[in-house]
Amino acid sequence: EKIVLINNKIGETIDEVKGSYNYARYIQKTFLPDNLFVRECFPDSFVLYKPKDIVGGDFYFFSHIDNKVVFAAADCTGHGIPGALLSTIGYGITDQAVNELKITKPSAILQHLYSRVHRFLRWDKDETGLSDDMDIVMCKLDLRSNLLTYSSVRIPFYRVSNGKIIEYFPKNYATHDTEKGTPEFLSGTVKLKHGDTVYLCSDGYTDQFGGPRHKKYQRSRFKSFLLGIQELTMTEQSDRLYEEIEKWREINEEDQTDDILVIGIRV
């Protein structure tokens, strides 16, 4: 009888946890842009989003303002519930900066984002709180001139043009030193051409363990794969990227290492 009671308790607890996770997934799905809105911003695009757990610490952002689109890919510390909490805070602050305060310069958005995230996480002069809380690449594309402005922290992005792939490395570090005031961020610009493709991603794809020797997928393999699928539509590219990482992972039945986020946009 005691065993039956214990099993019943365990079953009830599991059902309660599942219910909480599923509702958290619903909340996260509600605030993340849906595919229809993403395609309103960029008709030829895709978002491959595959959390490690039911909810994830990666988030993506799109906002169409006049003739400009502000978009981002972010990777928050951790995954599951802790990562999802950080991603909710990060997305909310980013949305406030762009859609309420009308900030569209990527470096200024990051300045607003990090100053408020660190305030929420109680960073102080003793550096108490979470470290390395968020990696992000923030972009703004002027649809009339095809001028891409970007600012990022620890996340590169990729551009494929004329059969070559270029990796743009981040130039910023999100300092937590409150004695120096609000952190300053640098921006870069890239003049895109018609037919160019741009990819933003977290490190979940390239850090996935798999293959015959239990190795990370790595950025070099990722870039080669992107070059190899350029003739496909963006929807087909998303499918191929998903199939590729699943095949890599399943060779030795590896678990998914981290949240996976890849955004592809063809100009």
Coordinates of N, CA, C and O in Angstrom, one line a residue, residues 121-243:
L121 N 19.3 41.7 -12.6 CA 20.0 40.6 -12.0 C 20.9 41.0 -10.9 O 21.7 40.2 -10.4
R122 N 20.8 42.3 -10.5 CA 21.4 42.8 -9.3 C 23.0 42.8 -9.4 O 23.7 42.5 -8.4
W123 N 23.5 43.2 -10.6 CA 24.9 43.4 -10.7 C 25.3 44.6 -9.9 O 24.7 45.7 -10.0
D124 N 26.3 44.5 -9.1 CA 26.8 45.7 -8.3 C 28.3 45.7 -8.4 O 29.0 45.0 -9.1
K125 N 28.9 46.6 -7.6 CA 30.3 46.8 -7.6 C 31.1 45.5 -7.1 O 32.3 45.3 -7.4
D126 N 30.4 44.7 -6.4 CA 31.0 43.4 -5.9 C 30.8 42.3 -6.9 O 31.2 41.1 -6.7
E127 N 30.1 42.6 -8.0 CA 29.8 41.7 -9.1 C 29.1 40.4 -8.6 O 29.4 39.3 -8.9
T128 N 28.0 40.7 -7.8 CA 27.2 39.6 -7.4 C 26.1 39.4 -8.5 O 25.7 40.4 -9.1
G129 N 25.6 38.2 -8.7 CA 24.6 38.0 -9.7 C 25.1 37.0 -10.7 O 26.2 36.4 -10.6
L130 N 24.4 36.8 -11.8 CA 24.8 35.9 -12.9 C 25.9 36.5 -13.7 O 25.9 37.7 -14.0
S131 N 26.8 35.7 -14.2 CA 27.9 36.2 -15.1 C 27.6 35.7 -16.5 O 26.9 34.7 -16.7
D132 N 28.1 36.4 -17.5 CA 27.9 36.0 -18.9 C 26.4 35.7 -19.2 O 26.1 34.6 -19.7
D133 N 25.5 36.6 -18.8 CA 24.1 36.3 -18.8 C 23.5 36.2 -20.2 O 22.5 35.6 -20.4
M134 N 24.1 36.9 -21.2 CA 23.4 36.9 -22.5 C 24.4 37.2 -23.6 O 25.2 38.1 -23.6
D135 N 24.4 36.3 -24.7 CA 25.1 36.6 -25.9 C 24.1 37.0 -26.9 O 23.0 36.3 -27.0
I136 N 24.4 38.0 -27.8 CA 23.4 38.4 -28.7 C 24.0 39.1 -29.9 O 25.1 39.7 -29.8
V137 N 23.4 39.0 -31.1 CA 23.7 39.8 -32.2 C 22.4 40.5 -32.6 O 21.4 39.9 -32.8
M138 N 22.5 41.8 -32.7 CA 21.4 42.7 -33.0 C 21.7 43.4 -34.4 O 22.8 44.0 -34.6
C139 N 20.7 43.4 -35.2 CA 20.9 43.9 -36.6 C 19.7 44.9 -36.9 O 18.6 44.7 -36.5
K140 N 20.0 45.8 -37.8 CA 19.0 46.6 -38.4 C 19.2 46.7 -39.9 O 20.4 47.0 -40.4
L141 N 18.2 46.3 -40.7 CA 18.4 46.4 -42.2 C 17.5 47.5 -42.8 O 16.3 47.5 -42.5
D142 N 18.1 48.4 -43.5 CA 17.4 49.5 -44.2 C 16.9 48.8 -45.5 O 17.8 48.5 -46.4
L143 N 15.6 48.6 -45.7 CA 15.1 47.9 -46.9 C 15.3 48.7 -48.1 O 15.2 48.1 -49.2
R144 N 15.5 50.0 -48.0 CA 15.6 50.8 -49.2 C 17.1 50.8 -49.8 O 17.3 50.7 -51.0
S145 N 18.0 50.8 -48.9 CA 19.4 50.9 -49.3 C 20.2 49.5 -49.1 O 21.3 49.4 -49.5
N146 N 19.5 48.6 -48.4 CA 20.1 47.3 -48.1 C 21.4 47.4 -47.2 O 22.3 46.6 -47.3
L147 N 21.4 48.5 -46.4 CA 22.5 48.7 -45.5 C 22.2 48.0 -44.2 O 21.2 48.3 -43.5
L148 N 23.0 47.1 -43.8 CA 22.9 46.3 -42.6 C 23.8 46.9 -41.5 O 25.0 47.0 -41.7
T149 N 23.2 47.4 -40.4 CA 23.9 47.8 -39.2 C 23.8 46.8 -38.2 O 22.7 46.2 -37.9
Y150 N 24.9 46.5 -37.5 CA 24.9 45.4 -36.5 C 25.8 45.7 -35.3 O 26.7 46.5 -35.4
S151 N 25.4 45.1 -34.2 CA 26.2 45.2 -33.0 C 26.0 43.8 -32.2 O 24.9 43.3 -32.2
S152 N 27.1 43.3 -31.7 CA 26.9 42.0 -31.1 C 27.8 41.8 -29.9 O 28.8 42.5 -29.7
V153 N 27.5 40.8 -29.1 CA 28.3 40.4 -27.9 C 28.5 38.9 -28.0 O 27.5 38.1 -27.9
R154 N 29.7 38.4 -28.3 CA 30.1 37.0 -28.3 C 29.3 36.1 -29.3 O 29.5 34.9 -29.3
I155 N 28.6 36.7 -30.2 CA 27.9 35.9 -31.3 C 28.3 36.5 -32.7 O 28.0 37.7 -32.9
P156 N 28.9 35.8 -33.6 CA 29.2 36.3 -34.9 C 27.9 36.1 -35.8 O 27.0 35.4 -35.4
F157 N 27.9 36.7 -37.0 CA 26.9 36.3 -37.9 C 27.6 36.1 -39.3 O 28.7 36.5 -39.5
Y158 N 26.9 35.5 -40.2 CA 27.5 35.1 -41.5 C 26.7 35.7 -42.7 O 25.5 35.8 -42.6
R159 N 27.5 36.0 -43.7 CA 26.9 36.6 -44.9 C 27.5 35.7 -46.1 O 28.7 35.6 -46.2
V160 N 26.6 35.3 -46.9 CA 27.0 34.5 -48.1 C 26.7 35.4 -49.3 O 25.6 35.9 -49.5
S161 N 27.8 35.7 -50.1 CA 27.7 36.6 -51.2 C 28.7 36.2 -52.3 O 29.8 35.9 -52.0
N162 N 28.2 36.0 -53.5 CA 29.0 35.6 -54.7 C 29.8 34.3 -54.4 O 30.9 34.1 -54.7
G163 N 29.1 33.4 -53.7 CA 29.7 32.0 -53.5 C 30.7 32.0 -52.4 O 31.3 31.0 -52.2
K164 N 30.8 33.1 -51.6 CA 31.8 33.1 -50.5 C 31.0 33.4 -49.2 O 30.0 34.1 -49.2
I165 N 31.5 32.9 -48.1 CA 30.9 33.1 -46.8 C 31.9 34.0 -46.0 O 33.1 33.7 -45.9
I166 N 31.3 35.0 -45.4 CA 32.1 35.9 -44.5 C 31.5 35.9 -43.1 O 30.3 35.9 -42.9
E167 N 32.4 35.8 -42.2 CA 32.0 35.7 -40.8 C 32.3 37.0 -40.1 O 33.5 37.5 -40.1
Y168 N 31.3 37.7 -39.6 CA 31.5 39.0 -38.9 C 31.6 38.7 -37.4 O 30.6 38.3 -36.8
F169 N 32.8 39.0 -36.8 CA 33.0 38.7 -35.4 C 32.5 39.9 -34.5 O 32.6 41.0 -34.9
P170 N 32.0 39.6 -33.3 CA 31.6 40.6 -32.4 C 32.8 41.5 -32.0 O 33.9 41.0 -31.8
K171 N 32.5 42.8 -31.7 CA 33.5 43.7 -31.3 C 33.2 44.2 -29.9 O 33.9 45.1 -29.4
N172 N 32.2 43.7 -29.2 CA 31.8 44.2 -27.9 C 32.0 43.2 -26.8 O 32.0 42.0 -27.1
Y173 N 32.1 43.8 -25.6 CA 32.1 42.9 -24.4 C 31.2 43.6 -23.4 O 31.3 44.8 -23.2
A174 N 30.2 42.9 -22.9 CA 29.2 43.5 -22.0 C 29.8 43.6 -20.6 O 29.7 42.7 -19.8
T175 N 30.4 44.7 -20.3 CA 31.0 44.9 -19.0 C 30.0 45.1 -17.9 O 28.9 45.6 -18.2
H176 N 30.3 44.6 -16.8 CA 29.3 44.7 -15.6 C 29.8 45.7 -14.6 O 29.3 45.8 -13.5
D177 N 30.8 46.5 -15.0 CA 31.4 47.5 -14.1 C 30.5 48.7 -14.0 O 30.5 49.6 -14.8
T178 N 29.7 48.7 -13.0 CA 28.7 49.8 -12.8 C 29.4 51.1 -12.4 O 28.8 52.2 -12.6
E179 N 30.6 51.1 -12.0 CA 31.3 52.3 -11.6 C 31.6 53.1 -12.8 O 31.8 54.3 -12.8
K180 N 31.7 52.5 -14.0 CA 32.0 53.2 -15.2 C 30.7 53.6 -15.9 O 30.8 54.1 -17.0
G181 N 29.6 53.4 -15.3 CA 28.3 53.8 -15.9 C 27.8 52.8 -16.9 O 28.2 51.6 -16.9
T182 N 26.9 53.2 -17.8 CA 26.3 52.3 -18.7 C 27.3 51.8 -19.7 O 28.1 52.6 -20.3
P183 N 27.4 50.5 -20.0 CA 28.4 50.0 -21.0 C 28.1 50.6 -22.4 O 27.0 50.9 -22.8
E184 N 29.2 50.8 -23.1 CA 29.1 51.4 -24.5 C 29.4 50.2 -25.5 O 30.2 49.3 -25.3
F185 N 28.6 50.3 -26.6 CA 28.7 49.2 -27.6 C 29.1 49.8 -29.0 O 28.7 51.0 -29.3
L186 N 29.8 49.1 -29.7 CA 30.2 49.5 -31.1 C 29.3 48.9 -32.1 O 28.7 47.8 -31.9
S187 N 29.1 49.6 -33.2 CA 28.3 49.1 -34.4 C 29.2 49.0 -35.6 O 30.2 49.7 -35.7
G188 N 28.8 48.1 -36.5 CA 29.4 47.9 -37.8 C 28.4 48.0 -38.9 O 27.2 47.9 -38.6
T189 N 28.8 48.2 -40.1 CA 27.8 48.3 -41.2 C 28.3 47.4 -42.4 O 29.5 47.2 -42.6
V190 N 27.3 46.8 -43.1 CA 27.6 46.0 -44.2 C 26.6 46.3 -45.3 O 25.4 46.4 -45.1
K191 N 27.1 46.6 -46.5 CA 26.3 46.9 -47.7 C 25.9 45.6 -48.3 O 26.8 44.9 -49.0
L192 N 24.7 45.1 -48.2 CA 24.2 43.9 -48.8 C 23.8 44.1 -50.2 O 23.4 45.2 -50.7
K193 N 23.9 43.0 -51.0 CA 23.5 43.0 -52.4 C 22.3 42.1 -52.6 O 22.1 41.2 -51.8
H194 N 21.6 42.3 -53.6 CA 20.5 41.5 -53.9 C 20.9 40.0 -54.1 O 21.9 39.8 -54.9
G195 N 20.3 39.1 -53.4 CA 20.7 37.7 -53.5 C 21.6 37.2 -52.4 O 21.8 36.0 -52.2
D196 N 22.1 38.2 -51.6 CA 22.9 37.8 -50.4 C 22.1 37.1 -49.4 O 20.9 37.4 -49.3
T197 N 22.7 36.2 -48.6 CA 22.0 35.6 -47.5 C 22.7 35.9 -46.2 O 24.0 35.9 -46.2
V198 N 22.0 36.1 -45.2 CA 22.5 36.4 -43.9 C 22.0 35.4 -42.9 O 20.8 35.0 -42.9
Y199 N 22.9 34.9 -42.0 CA 22.6 33.9 -41.0 C 23.0 34.4 -39.6 O 24.1 34.8 -39.4
L200 N 22.0 34.3 -38.7 CA 22.3 34.6 -37.3 C 22.0 33.3 -36.5 O 21.1 32.6 -36.9
C201 N 22.8 33.0 -35.5 CA 22.6 31.7 -34.8 C 23.3 31.8 -33.4 O 24.2 32.6 -33.2
S202 N 22.7 31.0 -32.5 CA 23.4 30.8 -31.2 C 24.5 29.7 -31.4 O 24.6 29.2 -32.5
D203 N 25.2 29.4 -30.4 CA 26.3 28.4 -30.5 C 25.7 27.0 -30.4 O 26.5 26.0 -30.4
G204 N 24.4 26.8 -30.2 CA 23.9 25.5 -29.9 C 24.1 24.5 -31.1 O 24.3 23.3 -30.9
Y205 N 24.0 25.1 -32.3 CA 24.2 24.2 -33.5 C 25.7 23.8 -33.6 O 25.9 22.6 -33.8
T206 N 26.6 24.7 -33.6 CA 28.0 24.4 -33.8 C 28.6 23.6 -32.7 O 29.6 22.9 -32.8
D207 N 28.0 23.8 -31.5 CA 28.6 23.1 -30.3 C 27.9 21.7 -30.0 O 28.3 21.0 -29.1
Q208 N 27.0 21.3 -30.9 CA 26.4 20.0 -30.7 C 27.4 18.9 -30.9 O 28.0 18.8 -31.9
F209 N 27.4 18.0 -29.9 CA 28.3 16.8 -30.0 C 27.6 15.7 -30.9 O 26.4 15.6 -30.9
G210 N 28.5 15.0 -31.6 CA 27.9 14.0 -32.4 C 29.0 13.4 -33.4 O 30.2 13.6 -33.1
G211 N 28.6 12.9 -34.5 CA 29.6 12.3 -35.4 C 30.1 11.0 -34.9 O 29.9 10.6 -33.7
P212 N 31.0 10.4 -35.6 CA 31.5 9.1 -35.2 C 32.5 9.1 -34.1 O 32.8 8.1 -33.4
R213 N 33.1 10.4 -33.8 CA 34.1 10.5 -32.8 C 33.7 11.4 -31.6 O 34.5 11.9 -30.9
H214 N 32.4 11.6 -31.4 CA 31.9 12.4 -30.3 C 32.6 13.8 -30.3 O 33.2 14.2 -29.3
K215 N 32.5 14.5 -31.4 CA 33.1 15.8 -31.5 C 32.0 16.9 -31.7 O 30.9 16.6 -32.1
K216 N 32.4 18.1 -31.5 CA 31.4 19.2 -31.8 C 31.3 19.4 -33.3 O 32.2 19.1 -34.0
Y217 N 30.1 19.9 -33.7 CA 29.9 20.1 -35.1 C 30.9 21.2 -35.7 O 31.4 21.0 -36.8
Q218 N 31.1 22.2 -34.9 CA 32.1 23.3 -35.2 C 31.7 24.2 -36.3 O 30.9 23.9 -37.2
R219 N 32.2 25.5 -36.2 CA 31.8 26.5 -37.1 C 32.3 26.3 -38.5 O 31.6 26.7 -39.5
S220 N 33.5 25.7 -38.7 CA 34.0 25.5 -40.0 C 33.1 24.5 -40.8 O 32.8 24.8 -42.0
R221 N 32.6 23.5 -40.2 CA 31.7 22.5 -40.8 C 30.3 23.2 -41.1 O 29.7 23.0 -42.2
F222 N 29.9 24.1 -40.2 CA 28.6 24.8 -40.4 C 28.7 25.7 -41.6 O 27.8 25.8 -42.4
K223 N 29.8 26.5 -41.7 CA 30.0 27.4 -42.8 C 30.0 26.6 -44.2 O 29.4 27.1 -45.2
S224 N 30.7 25.5 -44.2 CA 30.8 24.7 -45.4 C 29.4 24.2 -45.8 O 29.0 24.2 -47.0
F225 N 28.6 23.8 -44.8 CA 27.3 23.3 -45.1 C 26.4 24.4 -45.6 O 25.6 24.2 -46.5
L226 N 26.5 25.6 -45.0 CA 25.7 26.7 -45.5 C 26.0 27.0 -47.0 O 25.1 27.3 -47.8
L227 N 27.3 27.0 -47.3 CA 27.7 27.2 -48.7 C 27.1 26.1 -49.7 O 26.8 26.4 -50.8
G228 N 27.0 24.9 -49.2 CA 26.5 23.8 -50.0 C 25.0 23.8 -50.2 O 24.5 23.0 -51.1
I229 N 24.3 24.7 -49.5 CA 22.8 24.6 -49.7 C 22.3 26.0 -50.2 O 21.1 26.2 -50.2
Q230 N 23.1 26.8 -50.8 CA 22.7 28.1 -51.3 C 21.7 28.0 -52.4 O 21.0 29.0 -52.7
E231 N 21.7 27.0 -53.2 CA 20.8 26.9 -54.3 C 19.4 26.5 -53.9 O 18.5 26.6 -54.7
L232 N 19.2 26.2 -52.7 CA 17.9 25.8 -52.2 C 17.1 27.0 -51.7 O 17.7 28.1 -51.4
T233 N 15.8 26.9 -51.6 CA 15.0 27.9 -51.1 C 15.3 28.0 -49.6 O 15.8 27.1 -49.0
M234 N 14.8 29.1 -48.9 CA 15.1 29.2 -47.5 C 14.4 28.2 -46.7 O 14.9 27.7 -45.7
T235 N 13.2 27.9 -47.1 CA 12.4 26.8 -46.4 C 13.2 25.5 -46.5 O 13.3 24.7 -45.5
E236 N 13.7 25.2 -47.7 CA 14.4 23.9 -47.9 C 15.7 23.9 -47.1 O 16.2 22.9 -46.5
Q237 N 16.3 25.1 -47.0 CA 17.6 25.2 -46.2 C 17.3 24.9 -44.7 O 18.1 24.2 -44.1
S238 N 16.2 25.4 -44.2 CA 15.8 25.1 -42.8 C 15.7 23.6 -42.6 O 16.2 23.1 -41.6
D239 N 15.0 23.0 -43.5 CA 14.8 21.5 -43.4 C 16.1 20.8 -43.5 O 16.4 19.9 -42.7
R240 N 17.0 21.2 -44.4 CA 18.3 20.5 -44.5 C 19.2 20.8 -43.3 O 19.9 19.8 -42.8
L241 N 19.1 22.0 -42.7 CA 19.9 22.2 -41.5 C 19.4 21.4 -40.3 O 20.2 20.8 -39.5
Y242 N 18.1 21.2 -40.2 CA 17.5 20.4 -39.2 C 17.9 18.9 -39.4 O 18.4 18.2 -38.4
E243 N 17.8 18.4 -40.6 CA 18.2 17.0 -40.9 C 19.7 16.8 -40.6 O 20.1 15.7 -40.1

